[in-house]
PDB file of C-alpha atoms in Angstrom:
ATOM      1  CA  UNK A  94      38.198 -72.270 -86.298  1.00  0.00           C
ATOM      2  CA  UNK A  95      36.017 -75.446 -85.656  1.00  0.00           C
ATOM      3  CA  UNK A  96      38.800 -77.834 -86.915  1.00  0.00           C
ATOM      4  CA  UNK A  97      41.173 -79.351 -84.679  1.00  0.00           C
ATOM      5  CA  UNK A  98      43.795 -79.713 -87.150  1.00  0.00           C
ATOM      6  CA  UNK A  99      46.201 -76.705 -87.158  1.00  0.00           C
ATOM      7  CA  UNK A 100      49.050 -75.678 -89.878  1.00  0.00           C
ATOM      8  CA  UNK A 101      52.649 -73.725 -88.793  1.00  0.00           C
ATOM      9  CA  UNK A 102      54.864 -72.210 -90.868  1.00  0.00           C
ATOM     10  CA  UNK A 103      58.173 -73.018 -89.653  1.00  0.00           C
ATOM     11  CA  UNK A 104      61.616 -69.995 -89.955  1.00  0.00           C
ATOM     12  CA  UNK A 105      63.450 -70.908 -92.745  1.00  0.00           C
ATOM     13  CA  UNK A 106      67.107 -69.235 -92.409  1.00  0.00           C
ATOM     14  CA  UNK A 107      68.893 -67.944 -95.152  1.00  0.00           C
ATOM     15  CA  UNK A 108      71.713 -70.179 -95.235  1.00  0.00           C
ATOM     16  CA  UNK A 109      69.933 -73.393 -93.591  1.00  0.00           C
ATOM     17  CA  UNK A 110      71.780 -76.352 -95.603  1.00  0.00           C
ATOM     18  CA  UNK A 111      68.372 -79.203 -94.973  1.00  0.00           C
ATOM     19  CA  UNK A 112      65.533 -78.863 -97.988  1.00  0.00           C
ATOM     20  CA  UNK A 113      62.867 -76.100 -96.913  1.00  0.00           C
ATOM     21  CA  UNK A 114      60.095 -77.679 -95.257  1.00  0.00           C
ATOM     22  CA  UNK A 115      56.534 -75.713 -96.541  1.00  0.00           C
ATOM     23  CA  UNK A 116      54.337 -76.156 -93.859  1.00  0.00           C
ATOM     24  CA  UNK A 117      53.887 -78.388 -90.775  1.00  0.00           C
ATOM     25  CA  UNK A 118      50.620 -79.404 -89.061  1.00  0.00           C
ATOM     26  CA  UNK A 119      49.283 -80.394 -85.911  1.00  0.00           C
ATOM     27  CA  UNK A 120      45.950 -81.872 -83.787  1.00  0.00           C
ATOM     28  CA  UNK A 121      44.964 -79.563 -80.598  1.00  0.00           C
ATOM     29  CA  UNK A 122      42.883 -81.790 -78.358  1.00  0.00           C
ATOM     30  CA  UNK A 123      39.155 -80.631 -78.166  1.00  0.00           C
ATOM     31  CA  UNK A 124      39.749 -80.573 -74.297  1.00  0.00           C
ATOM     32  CA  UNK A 125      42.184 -77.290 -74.421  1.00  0.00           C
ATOM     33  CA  UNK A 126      38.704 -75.350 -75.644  1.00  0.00           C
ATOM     34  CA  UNK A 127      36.348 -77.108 -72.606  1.00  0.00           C
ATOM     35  CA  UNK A 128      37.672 -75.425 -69.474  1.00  0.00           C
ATOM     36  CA  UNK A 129      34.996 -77.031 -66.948  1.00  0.00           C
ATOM     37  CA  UNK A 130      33.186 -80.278 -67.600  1.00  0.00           C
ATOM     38  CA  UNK A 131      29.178 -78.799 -68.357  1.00  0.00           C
ATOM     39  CA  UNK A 132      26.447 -81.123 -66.534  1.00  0.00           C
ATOM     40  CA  UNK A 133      24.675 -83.902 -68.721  1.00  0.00           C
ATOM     41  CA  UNK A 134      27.050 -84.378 -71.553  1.00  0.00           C
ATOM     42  CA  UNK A 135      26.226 -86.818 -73.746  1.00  0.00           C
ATOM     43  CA  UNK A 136      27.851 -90.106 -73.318  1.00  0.00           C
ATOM     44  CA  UNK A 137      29.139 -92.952 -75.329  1.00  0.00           C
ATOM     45  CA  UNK A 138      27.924 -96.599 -74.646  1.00  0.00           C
ATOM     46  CA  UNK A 139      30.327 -98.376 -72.657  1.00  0.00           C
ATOM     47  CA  UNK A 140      31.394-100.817 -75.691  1.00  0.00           C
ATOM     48  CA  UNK A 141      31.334 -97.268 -78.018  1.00  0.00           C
ATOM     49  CA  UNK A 142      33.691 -95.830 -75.048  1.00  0.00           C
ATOM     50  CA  UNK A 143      36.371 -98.491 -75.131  1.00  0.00           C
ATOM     51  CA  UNK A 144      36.257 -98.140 -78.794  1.00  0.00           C
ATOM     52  CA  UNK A 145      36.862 -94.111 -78.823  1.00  0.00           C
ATOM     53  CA  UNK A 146      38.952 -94.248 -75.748  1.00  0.00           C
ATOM     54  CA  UNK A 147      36.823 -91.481 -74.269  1.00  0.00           C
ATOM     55  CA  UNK A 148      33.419 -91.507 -72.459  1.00  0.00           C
ATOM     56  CA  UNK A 149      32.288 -88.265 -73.837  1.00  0.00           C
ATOM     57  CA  UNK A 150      31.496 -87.398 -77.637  1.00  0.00           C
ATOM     58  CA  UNK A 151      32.680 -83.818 -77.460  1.00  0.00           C
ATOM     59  CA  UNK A 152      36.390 -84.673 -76.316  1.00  0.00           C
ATOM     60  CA  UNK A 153      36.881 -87.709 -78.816  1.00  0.00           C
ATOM     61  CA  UNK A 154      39.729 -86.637 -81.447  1.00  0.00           C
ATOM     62  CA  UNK A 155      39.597 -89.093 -84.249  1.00  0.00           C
ATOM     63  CA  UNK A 156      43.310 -89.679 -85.159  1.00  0.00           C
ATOM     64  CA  UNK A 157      44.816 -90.125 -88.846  1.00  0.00           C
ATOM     65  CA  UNK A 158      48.281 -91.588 -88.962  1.00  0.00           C
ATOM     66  CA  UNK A 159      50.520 -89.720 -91.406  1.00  0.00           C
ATOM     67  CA  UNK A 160      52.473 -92.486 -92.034  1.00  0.00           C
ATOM     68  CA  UNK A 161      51.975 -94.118 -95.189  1.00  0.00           C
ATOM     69  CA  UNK A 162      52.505 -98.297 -95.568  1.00  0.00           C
ATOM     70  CA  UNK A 163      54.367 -98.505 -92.396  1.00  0.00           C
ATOM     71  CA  UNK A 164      52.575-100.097 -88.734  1.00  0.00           C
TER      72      UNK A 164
END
């Protein structure tokens, strides 16, 4: 499971009045997999860094909003 995008199935009761909701998703941050920082990592530039928000490549997590039209 190399993506860090992950779905859940929430309970849907019997007699639950809202609209059943399918499916649900979720990111897990690549730094719950990396338990101990490994010597010479690659690293970003420092302009690449401030960009990414992260000085290492491996624990970037690119972020897509879900929202659609709205800031």
């Amino acid at each position: 499971m190399n993506s860090q995008e992950r779905v859940w199935t929430p309970y849907r009761g019997p007699f639950d009045p809202c609209p059943p909701v399918p499916f649900k998703t979720y990111v897990v941050p690549p730094n719950q997999f990396i338990t101990f920082q490994p010597p010479n990592l690659p690293q970003f530039t420092l302009p690449e860094a401030l960009k990414h928000g992260t000085l290492w490549p491996s624990l970037f997590s690119p972020y897509e909003s879900k929202c659609k039209g709205g800031k």
